[in-house]
mmCIF file of C-alpha atoms in Angstrom:
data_model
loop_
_atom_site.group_PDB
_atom_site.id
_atom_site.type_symbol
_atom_site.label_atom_id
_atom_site.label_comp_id
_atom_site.label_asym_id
_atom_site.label_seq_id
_atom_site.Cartn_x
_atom_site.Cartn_y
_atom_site.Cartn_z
ATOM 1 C CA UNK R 1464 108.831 -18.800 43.905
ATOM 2 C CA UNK R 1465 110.381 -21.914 41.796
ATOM 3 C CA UNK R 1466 114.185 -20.589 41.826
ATOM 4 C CA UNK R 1467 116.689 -23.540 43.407
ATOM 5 C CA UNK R 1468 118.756 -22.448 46.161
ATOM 6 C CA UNK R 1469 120.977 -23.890 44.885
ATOM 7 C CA UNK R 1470 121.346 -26.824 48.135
ATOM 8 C CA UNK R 1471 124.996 -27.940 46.639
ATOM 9 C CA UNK R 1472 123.125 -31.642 46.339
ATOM 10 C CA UNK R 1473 122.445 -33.622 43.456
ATOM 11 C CA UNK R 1474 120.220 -36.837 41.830
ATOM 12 C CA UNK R 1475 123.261 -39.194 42.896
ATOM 13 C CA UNK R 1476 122.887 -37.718 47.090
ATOM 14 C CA UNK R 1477 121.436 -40.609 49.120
ATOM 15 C CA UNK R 1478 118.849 -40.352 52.266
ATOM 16 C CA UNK R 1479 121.340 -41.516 54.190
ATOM 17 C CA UNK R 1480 123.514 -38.709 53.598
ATOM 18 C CA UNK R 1481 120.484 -35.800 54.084
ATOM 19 C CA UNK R 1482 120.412 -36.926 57.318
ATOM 20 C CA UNK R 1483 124.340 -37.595 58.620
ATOM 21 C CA UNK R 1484 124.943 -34.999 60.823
ATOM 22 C CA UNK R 1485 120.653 -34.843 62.282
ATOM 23 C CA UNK R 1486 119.094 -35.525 65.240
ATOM 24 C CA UNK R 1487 115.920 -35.792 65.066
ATOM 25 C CA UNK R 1488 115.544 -36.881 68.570
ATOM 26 C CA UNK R 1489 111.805 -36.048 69.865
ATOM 27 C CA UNK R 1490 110.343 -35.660 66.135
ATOM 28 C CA UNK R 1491 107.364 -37.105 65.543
ATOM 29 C CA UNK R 1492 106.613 -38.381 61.603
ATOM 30 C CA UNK R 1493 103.795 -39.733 60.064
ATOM 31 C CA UNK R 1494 104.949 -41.414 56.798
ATOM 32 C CA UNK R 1495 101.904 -42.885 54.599
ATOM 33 C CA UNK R 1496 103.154 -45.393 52.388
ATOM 34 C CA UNK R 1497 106.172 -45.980 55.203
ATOM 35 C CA UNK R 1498 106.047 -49.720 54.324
ATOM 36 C CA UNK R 1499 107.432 -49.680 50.983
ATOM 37 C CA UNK R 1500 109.241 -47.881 48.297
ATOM 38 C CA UNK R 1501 110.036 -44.584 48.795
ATOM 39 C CA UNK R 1502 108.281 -44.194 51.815
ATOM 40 C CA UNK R 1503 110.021 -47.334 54.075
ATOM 41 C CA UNK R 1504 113.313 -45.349 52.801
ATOM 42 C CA UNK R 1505 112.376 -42.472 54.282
ATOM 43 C CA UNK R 1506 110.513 -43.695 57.577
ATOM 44 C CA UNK R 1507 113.792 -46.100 57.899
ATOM 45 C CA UNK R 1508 116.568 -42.978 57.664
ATOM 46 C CA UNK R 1509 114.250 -40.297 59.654
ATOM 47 C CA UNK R 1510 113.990 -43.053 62.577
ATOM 48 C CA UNK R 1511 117.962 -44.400 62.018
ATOM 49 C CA UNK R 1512 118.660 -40.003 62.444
ATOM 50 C CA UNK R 1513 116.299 -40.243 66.225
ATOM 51 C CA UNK R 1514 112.422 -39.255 65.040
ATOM 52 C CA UNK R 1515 109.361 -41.458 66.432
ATOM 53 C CA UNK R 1516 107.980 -42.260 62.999
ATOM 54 C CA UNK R 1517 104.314 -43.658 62.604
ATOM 55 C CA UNK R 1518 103.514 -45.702 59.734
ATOM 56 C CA UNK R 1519 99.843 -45.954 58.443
ATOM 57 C CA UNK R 1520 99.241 -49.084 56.185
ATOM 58 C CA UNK R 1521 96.597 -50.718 53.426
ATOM 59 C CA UNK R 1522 97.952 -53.698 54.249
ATOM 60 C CA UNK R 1523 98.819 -54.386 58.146
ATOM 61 C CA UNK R 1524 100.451 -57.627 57.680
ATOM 62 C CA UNK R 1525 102.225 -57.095 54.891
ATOM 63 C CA UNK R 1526 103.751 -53.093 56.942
ATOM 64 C CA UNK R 1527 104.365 -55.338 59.682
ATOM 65 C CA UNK R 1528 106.482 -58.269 57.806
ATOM 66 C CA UNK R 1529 108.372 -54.892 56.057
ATOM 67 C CA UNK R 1530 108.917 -52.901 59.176
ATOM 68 C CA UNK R 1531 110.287 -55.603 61.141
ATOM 69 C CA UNK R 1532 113.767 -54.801 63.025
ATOM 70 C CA UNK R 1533 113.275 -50.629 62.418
ATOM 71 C CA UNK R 1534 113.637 -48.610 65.857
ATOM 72 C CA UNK R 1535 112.148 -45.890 66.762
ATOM 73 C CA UNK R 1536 108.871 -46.925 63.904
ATOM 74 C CA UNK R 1537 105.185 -47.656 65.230
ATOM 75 C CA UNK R 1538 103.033 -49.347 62.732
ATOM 76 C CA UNK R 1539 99.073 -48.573 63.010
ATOM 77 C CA UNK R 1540 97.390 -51.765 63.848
ATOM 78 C CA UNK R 1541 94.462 -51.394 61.999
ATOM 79 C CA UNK R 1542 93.950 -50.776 58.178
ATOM 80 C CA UNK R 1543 94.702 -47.193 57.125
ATOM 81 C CA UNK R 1544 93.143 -47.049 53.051
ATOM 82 C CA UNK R 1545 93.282 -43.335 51.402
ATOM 83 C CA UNK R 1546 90.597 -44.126 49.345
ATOM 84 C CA UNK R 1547 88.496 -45.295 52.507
ATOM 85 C CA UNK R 1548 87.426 -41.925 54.188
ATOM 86 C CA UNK R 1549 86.411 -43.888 57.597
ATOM 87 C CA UNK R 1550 89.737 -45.446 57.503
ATOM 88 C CA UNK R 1551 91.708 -41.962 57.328
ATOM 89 C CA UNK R 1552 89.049 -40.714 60.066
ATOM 90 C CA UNK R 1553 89.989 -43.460 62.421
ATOM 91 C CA UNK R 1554 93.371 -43.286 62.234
ATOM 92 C CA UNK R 1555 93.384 -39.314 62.738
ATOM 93 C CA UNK R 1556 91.506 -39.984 65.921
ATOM 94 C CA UNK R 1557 94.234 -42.997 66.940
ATOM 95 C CA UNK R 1558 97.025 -40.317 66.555
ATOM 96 C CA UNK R 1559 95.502 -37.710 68.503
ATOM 97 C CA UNK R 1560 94.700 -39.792 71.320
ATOM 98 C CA UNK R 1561 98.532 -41.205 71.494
ATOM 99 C CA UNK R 1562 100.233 -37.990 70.231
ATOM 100 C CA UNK R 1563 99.616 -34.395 71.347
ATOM 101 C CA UNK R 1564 101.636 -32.629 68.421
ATOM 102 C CA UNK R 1565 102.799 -33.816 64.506
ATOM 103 C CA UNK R 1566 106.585 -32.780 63.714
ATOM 104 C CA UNK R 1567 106.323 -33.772 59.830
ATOM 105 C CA UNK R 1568 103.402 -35.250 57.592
ATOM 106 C CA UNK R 1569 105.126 -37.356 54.838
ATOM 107 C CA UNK R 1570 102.606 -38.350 51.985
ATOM 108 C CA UNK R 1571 104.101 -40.992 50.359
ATOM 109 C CA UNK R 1572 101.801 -43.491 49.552
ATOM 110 C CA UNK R 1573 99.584 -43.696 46.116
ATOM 111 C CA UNK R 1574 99.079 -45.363 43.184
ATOM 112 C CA UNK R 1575 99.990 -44.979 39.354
ATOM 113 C CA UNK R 1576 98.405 -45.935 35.812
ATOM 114 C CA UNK R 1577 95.664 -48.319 36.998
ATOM 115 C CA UNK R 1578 92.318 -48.935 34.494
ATOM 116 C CA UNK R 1579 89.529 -47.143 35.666
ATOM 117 C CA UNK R 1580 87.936 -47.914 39.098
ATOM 118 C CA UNK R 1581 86.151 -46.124 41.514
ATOM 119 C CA UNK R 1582 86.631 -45.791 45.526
ATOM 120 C CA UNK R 1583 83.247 -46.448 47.376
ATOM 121 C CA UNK R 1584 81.957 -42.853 47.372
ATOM 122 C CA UNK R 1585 82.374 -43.433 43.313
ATOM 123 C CA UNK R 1586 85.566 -41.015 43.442
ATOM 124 C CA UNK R 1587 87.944 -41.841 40.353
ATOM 125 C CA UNK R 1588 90.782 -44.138 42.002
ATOM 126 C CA UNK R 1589 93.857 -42.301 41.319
ATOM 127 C CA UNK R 1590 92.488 -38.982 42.760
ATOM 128 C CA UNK R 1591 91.105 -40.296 45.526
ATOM 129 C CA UNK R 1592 94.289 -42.096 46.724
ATOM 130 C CA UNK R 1593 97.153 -39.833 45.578
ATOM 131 C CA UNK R 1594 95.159 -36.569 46.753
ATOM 132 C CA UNK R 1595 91.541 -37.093 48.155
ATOM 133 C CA UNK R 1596 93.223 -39.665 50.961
ATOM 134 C CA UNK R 1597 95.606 -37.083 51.842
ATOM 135 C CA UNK R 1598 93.577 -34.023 51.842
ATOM 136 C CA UNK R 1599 91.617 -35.733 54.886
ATOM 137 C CA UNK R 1600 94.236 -36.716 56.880
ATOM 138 C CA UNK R 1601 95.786 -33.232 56.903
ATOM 139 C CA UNK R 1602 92.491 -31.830 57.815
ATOM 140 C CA UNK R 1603 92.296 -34.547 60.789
ATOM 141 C CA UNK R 1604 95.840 -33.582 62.180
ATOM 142 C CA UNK R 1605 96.193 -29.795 61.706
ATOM 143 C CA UNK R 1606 96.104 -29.585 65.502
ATOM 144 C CA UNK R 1607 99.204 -31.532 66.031
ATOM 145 C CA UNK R 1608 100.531 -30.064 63.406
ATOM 146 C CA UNK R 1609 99.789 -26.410 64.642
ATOM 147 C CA UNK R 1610 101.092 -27.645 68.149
ATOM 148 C CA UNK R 1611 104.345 -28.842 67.069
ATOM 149 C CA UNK R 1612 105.383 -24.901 65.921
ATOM 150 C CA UNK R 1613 107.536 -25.355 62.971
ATOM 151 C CA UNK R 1614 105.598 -28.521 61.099
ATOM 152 C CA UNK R 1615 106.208 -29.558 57.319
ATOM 153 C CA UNK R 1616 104.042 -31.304 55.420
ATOM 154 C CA UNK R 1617 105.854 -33.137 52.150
ATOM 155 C CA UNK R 1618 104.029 -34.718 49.707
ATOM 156 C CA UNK R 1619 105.115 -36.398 46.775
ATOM 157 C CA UNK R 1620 104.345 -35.583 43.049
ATOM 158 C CA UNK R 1621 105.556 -36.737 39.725
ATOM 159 C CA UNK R 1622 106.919 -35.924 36.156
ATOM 160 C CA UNK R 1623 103.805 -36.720 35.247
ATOM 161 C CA UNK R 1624 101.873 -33.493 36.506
ATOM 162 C CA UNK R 1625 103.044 -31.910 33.026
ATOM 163 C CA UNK R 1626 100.490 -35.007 31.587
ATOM 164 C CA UNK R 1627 97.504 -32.928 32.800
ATOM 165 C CA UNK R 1628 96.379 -29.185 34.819
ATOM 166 C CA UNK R 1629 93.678 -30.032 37.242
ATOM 167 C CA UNK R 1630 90.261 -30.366 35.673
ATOM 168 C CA UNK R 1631 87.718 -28.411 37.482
ATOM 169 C CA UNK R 1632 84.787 -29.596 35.169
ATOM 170 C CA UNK R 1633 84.989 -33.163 35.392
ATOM 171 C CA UNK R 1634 88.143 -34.569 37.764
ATOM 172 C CA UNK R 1635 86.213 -37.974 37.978
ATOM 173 C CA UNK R 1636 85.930 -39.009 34.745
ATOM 174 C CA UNK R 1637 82.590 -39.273 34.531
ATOM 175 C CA UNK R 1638 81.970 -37.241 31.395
ATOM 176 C CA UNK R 1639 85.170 -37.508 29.553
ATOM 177 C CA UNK R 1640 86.949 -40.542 27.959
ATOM 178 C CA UNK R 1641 89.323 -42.219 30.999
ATOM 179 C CA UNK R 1642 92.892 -42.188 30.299
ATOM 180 C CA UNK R 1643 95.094 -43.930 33.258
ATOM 181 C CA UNK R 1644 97.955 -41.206 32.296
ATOM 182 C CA UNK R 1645 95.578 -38.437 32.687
ATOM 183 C CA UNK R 1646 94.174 -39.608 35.364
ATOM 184 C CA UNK R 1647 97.204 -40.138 37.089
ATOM 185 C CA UNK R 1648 98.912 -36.476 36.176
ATOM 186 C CA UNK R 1649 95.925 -35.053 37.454
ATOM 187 C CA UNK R 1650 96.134 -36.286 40.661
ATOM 188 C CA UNK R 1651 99.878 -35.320 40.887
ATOM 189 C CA UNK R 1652 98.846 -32.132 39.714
ATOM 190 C CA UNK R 1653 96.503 -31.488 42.764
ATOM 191 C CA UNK R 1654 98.585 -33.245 45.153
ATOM 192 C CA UNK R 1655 101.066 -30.209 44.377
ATOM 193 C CA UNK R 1656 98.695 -28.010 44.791
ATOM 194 C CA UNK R 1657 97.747 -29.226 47.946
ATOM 195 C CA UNK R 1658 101.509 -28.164 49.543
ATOM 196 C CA UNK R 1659 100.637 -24.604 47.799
ATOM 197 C CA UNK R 1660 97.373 -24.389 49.546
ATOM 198 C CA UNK R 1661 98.445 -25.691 53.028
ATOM 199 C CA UNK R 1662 101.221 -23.558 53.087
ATOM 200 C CA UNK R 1663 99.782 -20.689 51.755
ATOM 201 C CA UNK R 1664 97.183 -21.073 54.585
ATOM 202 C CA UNK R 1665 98.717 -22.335 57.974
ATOM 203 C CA UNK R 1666 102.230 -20.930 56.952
ATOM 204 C CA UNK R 1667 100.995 -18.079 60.297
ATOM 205 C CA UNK R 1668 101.067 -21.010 62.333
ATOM 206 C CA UNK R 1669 104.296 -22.359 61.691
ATOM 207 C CA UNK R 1670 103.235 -25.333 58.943
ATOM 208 C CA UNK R 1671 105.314 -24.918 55.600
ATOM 209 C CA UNK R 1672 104.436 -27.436 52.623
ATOM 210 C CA UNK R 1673 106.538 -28.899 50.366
ATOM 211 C CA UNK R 1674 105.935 -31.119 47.024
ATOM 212 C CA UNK R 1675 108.530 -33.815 45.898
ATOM 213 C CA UNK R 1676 109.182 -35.348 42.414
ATOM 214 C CA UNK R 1677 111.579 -38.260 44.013
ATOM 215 C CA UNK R 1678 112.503 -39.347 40.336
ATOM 216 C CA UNK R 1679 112.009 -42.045 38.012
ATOM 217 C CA UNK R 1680 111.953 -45.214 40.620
ATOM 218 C CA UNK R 1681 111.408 -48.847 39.779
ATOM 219 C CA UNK R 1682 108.837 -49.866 43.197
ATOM 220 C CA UNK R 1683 105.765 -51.199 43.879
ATOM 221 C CA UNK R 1684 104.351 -48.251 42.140
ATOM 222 C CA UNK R 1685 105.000 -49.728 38.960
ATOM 223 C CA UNK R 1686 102.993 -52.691 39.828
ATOM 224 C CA UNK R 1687 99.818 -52.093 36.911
ATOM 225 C CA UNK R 1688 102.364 -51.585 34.305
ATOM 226 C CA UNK R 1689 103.097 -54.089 31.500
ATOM 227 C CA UNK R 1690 106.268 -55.227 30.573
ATOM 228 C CA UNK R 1691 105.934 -53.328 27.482
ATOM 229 C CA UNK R 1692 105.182 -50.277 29.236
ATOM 230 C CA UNK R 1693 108.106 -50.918 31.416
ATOM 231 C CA UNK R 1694 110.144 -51.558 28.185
ATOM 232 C CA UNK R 1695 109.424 -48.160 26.736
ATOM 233 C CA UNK R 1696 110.571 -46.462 29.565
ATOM 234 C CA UNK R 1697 113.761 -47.790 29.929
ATOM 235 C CA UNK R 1698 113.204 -49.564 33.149
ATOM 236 C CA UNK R 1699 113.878 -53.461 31.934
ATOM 237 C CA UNK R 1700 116.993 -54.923 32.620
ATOM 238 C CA UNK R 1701 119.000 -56.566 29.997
ATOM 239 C CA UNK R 1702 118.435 -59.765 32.029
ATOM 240 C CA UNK R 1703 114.187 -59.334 32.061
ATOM 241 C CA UNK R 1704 114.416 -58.025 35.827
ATOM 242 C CA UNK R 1705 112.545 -54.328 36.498
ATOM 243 C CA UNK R 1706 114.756 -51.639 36.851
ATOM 244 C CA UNK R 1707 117.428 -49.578 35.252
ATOM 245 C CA UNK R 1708 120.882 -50.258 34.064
ATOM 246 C CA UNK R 1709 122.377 -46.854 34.962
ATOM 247 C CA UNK R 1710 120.838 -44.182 36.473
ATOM 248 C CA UNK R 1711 120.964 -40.275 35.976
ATOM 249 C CA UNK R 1712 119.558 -37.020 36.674
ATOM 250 C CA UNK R 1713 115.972 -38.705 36.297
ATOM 251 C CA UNK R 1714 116.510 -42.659 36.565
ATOM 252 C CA UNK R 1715 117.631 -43.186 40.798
ATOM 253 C CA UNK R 1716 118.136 -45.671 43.345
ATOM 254 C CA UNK R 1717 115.385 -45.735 45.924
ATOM 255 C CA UNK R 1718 117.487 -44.310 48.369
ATOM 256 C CA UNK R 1719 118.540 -41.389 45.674
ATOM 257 C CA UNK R 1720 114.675 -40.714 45.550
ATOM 258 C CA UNK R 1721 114.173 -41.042 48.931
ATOM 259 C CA UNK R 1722 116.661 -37.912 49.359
ATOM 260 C CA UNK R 1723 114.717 -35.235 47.909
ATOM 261 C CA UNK R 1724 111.859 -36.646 50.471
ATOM 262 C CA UNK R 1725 114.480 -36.102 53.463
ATOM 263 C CA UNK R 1726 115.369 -33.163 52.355
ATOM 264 C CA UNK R 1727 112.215 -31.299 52.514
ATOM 265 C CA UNK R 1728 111.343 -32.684 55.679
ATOM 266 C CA UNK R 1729 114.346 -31.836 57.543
ATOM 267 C CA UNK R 1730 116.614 -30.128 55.852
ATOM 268 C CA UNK R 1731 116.998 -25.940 57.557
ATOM 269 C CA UNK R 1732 118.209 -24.847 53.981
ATOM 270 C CA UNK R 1733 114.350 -24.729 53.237
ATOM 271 C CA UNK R 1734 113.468 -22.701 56.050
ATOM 272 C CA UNK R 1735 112.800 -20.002 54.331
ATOM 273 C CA UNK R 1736 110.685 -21.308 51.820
ATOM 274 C CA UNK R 1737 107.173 -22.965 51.419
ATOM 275 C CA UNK R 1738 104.691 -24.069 48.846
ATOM 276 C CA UNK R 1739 107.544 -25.038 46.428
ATOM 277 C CA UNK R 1740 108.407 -27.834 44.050
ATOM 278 C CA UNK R 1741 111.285 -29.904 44.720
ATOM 279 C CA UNK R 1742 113.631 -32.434 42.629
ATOM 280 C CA UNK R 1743 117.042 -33.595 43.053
ATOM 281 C CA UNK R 1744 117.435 -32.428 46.338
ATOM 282 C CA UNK R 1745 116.671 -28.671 45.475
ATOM 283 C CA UNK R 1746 113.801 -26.087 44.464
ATOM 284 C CA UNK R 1747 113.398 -26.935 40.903
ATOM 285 C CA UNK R 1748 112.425 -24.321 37.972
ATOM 286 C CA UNK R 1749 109.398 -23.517 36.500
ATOM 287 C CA UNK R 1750 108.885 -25.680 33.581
ATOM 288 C CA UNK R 1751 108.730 -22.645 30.507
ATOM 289 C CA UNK R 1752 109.322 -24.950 27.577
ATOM 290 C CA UNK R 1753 108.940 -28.161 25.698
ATOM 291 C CA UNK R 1754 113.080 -28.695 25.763
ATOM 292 C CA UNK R 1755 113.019 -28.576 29.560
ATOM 293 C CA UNK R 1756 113.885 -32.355 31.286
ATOM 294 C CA UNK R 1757 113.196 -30.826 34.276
ATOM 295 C CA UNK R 1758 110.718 -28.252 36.148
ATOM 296 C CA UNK R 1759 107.268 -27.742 37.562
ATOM 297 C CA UNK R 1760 104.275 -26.706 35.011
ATOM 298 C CA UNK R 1761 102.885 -22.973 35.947
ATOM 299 C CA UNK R 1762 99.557 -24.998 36.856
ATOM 300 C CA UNK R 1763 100.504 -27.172 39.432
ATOM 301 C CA UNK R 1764 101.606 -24.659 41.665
ATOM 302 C CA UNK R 1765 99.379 -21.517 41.101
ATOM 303 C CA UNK R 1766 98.567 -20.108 44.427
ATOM 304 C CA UNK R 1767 94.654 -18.941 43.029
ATOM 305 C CA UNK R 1768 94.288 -22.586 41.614
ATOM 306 C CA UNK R 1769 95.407 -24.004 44.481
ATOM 307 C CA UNK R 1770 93.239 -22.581 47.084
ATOM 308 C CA UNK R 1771 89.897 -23.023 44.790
ATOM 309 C CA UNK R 1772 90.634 -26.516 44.872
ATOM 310 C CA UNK R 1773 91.017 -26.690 48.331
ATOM 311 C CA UNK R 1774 87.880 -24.958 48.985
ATOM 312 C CA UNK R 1775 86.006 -26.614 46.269
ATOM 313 C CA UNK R 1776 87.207 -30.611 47.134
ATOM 314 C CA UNK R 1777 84.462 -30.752 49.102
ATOM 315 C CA UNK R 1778 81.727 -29.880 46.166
ATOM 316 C CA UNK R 1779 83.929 -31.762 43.629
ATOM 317 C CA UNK R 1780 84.199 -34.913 45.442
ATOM 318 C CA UNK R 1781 81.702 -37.750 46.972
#
C-alpha cells in the first residue's frame, strides 16, 4: 500500500505550485485549523485556485483578524473547539443547513506536547483534539461528503507517530505514567488510522482518505515548547527568533508543508489510491528500520487496527 508514485515533487515544492494549473471552481472545503499555520496556507491557496473554503475556529476573533482580505473563505461565527463535542455537533448541523454536499475535509488543526490536561468528558487533551475532535466531525458530515461523489478527507499526522502504536488498554492516561511525547504520537498514530478506516469504509461511496506528515514546521504548534526544547531540535535561530536556518527534506517553509496538504486534497495523481501515508508531496514508505529518516510505522496504518479503533472510540472514550 505505502509505495510512492513517485509524483516527480519534492520537500522544496510550494502550495502555490500544487495548485497552478487548478480550478477548483464549485469545491467546497472545510479546513479545521484554516486560521493558522498550516491550515490558513492551505485554506488561502485552495480558495486563491476557485474552492468555497469554510473555516471552523477555537478562537473566532482571533480566525477573523487572520482571515481578513481571503476570497472565496467563510469563517464559522461561532466557536468550533475539537475537544468540545457540542461545539463539533453544532457546527456539523451549521454546515448542513448552508451546504448540501462536502468536496474535501481538511483536518488541520491540533495541538502538540502540552502537560497533562483533560477535555470536559475527562478525555486526555492531545487525543481528544488531534483525533477524538475529528472523528466527530467526519461522522456529522458523511452525508455531504457521500453527496459530493468523489470526496477526500486529509488529515494531518506527524514524525512523531513512530513515538508510540495506539494503546488500546489505556489511551487516556489514566493508568500509566503521562508523557506529553507519548501522548502526542499516540494521537498522530490514530489520527492515521482514522484516513485507513474512513477509506477503507466509504471508499464504495466515492470518499478516499489520506494522512499527511507536512514536515518539521516552526507554527503555533510549537507554542508549549521551551526554548530548550526548541534548541534541541534545531529550530532556534542564530539571532534567538523560532525557526530554522536552512531547511531540507524534513525542516520546510510553511508553504513547503502546506504542499503535501494540497496535494492530497487535489491532486488526480492520487486517484487511485486511498488510506495512504503521505510526505513530501508523495506516498511515503513503510518505515522497516531504525536508519530510515523517513516512512510510516506498520502500526499506524494497519487496516485491522484501524477499523477496531474506529469501532471501539466510542467504548474507549467519554
Amino acid at each position: 500500500m505505502q509505495q510512492p508514485i513517485p509524483s516527480g515533487y519534492s520537500a522544496r515544492t510550494t502550495a502555490n505550485h500544487i495548485v497552478k494549473d487548478a480550478d477548483l471552481t464549485g469545491k467546497i472545503i472545510i479546513v479545521t485549523g484554516g486560521s493558522a499555520g498550516l491550515g490558513l496556507e492551505s485554506a488561502r491557496t485552495l480558495a486563491a485556485a476557485g474552492a468555497k473554503v469554510v473555516v471552523p475556529a477555537r478562537n473566532v476573533n482571533k480566525a477573523s483578524q487572520a482571515l481578513t482580505g481571503l476570497s472565496n473563505v467563510e469563517l464559522y461565527p461561532e466557536e468550533m473547539d475539537l475537544s468540545k463535542r457540542e461545539t463539533v455537533e453544532a457546527f456539523g448541523r451549521w454546515f448542513q443547513s448552508r451546504y448540501d454536499k462536502l468536496d474535501i475535509l481538511i483536518n488541520s488543526a491540533g495541538i502538540m506536547a502540552i502537560p497533562l490536561s483533560r477535555d470536559e468528558r475527562g478525555n486526555e487533551m492531545q487525543i481528544s483534539a488531534n483525533y477524538l475532535g475529528h472523528y466527530h466531525l467526519i461522522h456529522h458530515l458523511l452525508p455531504q461528503l457521500k453527496k459530493a461523489n468523489g470526496a477526500r478527507v486529509v488529515t494531518l499526522s506527524s514524525r512523531a507517530h513512530w513515538y508510540s502504536a495506539f494503546n488500546f488498554e489505556d489511551p487516556n492516561f489514566n493508568h500509566s505514567s503521562y508523557d506529553k511525547w507519548i501522548a502526542y504520537g499516540q494521537a498522530k498514530t490514530a489520527a492515521a488510522l482514522l484516513s485507513v478506516a474512513v477509506d477503507e469504509l466509504f471508499k464504495e461511496d466515492n470518499i478516499r482518505a489520506f494522512t499527511v506528515h507536512p514536515g518539521s514546521i516552526v507554527t503555533g504548534l510549537s507554542d508549549a515548547l521551551s526554548e530548550e526544547e526548541l534548541t534541541a531540535f534545531g529550530a532556534i535561530k542564530a539571532n534567538g527568533e523560532r525557526g530554522y536556518e536552512q531547511y531540507d527534506n524534513e525542516r520546510k517553509t510553511i508553504s513547503e508543508g502546506a504542499a503535501t496538504i494540497v496535494w492530497c486534497a487535489v491532486s488526480p495523481q492520487l486517484d487511485a489510491h486511498g488510506g495512504v501515508y503521505c510526505e513530501n508531496c508523495d506516498i511515503a514508505p513503510l518505515h522497516t528500520d531504525d536508519g530510515m529518516t523517513v516512512g510510516v510505522k506498520a502500526w499506524a496504518i494497519d487496516k485491522a487496527i484501524a477499523l477496531r479503533l474506529w469501532e471501539e472510540t466510542p467504548r474507549l472514550f467519554n
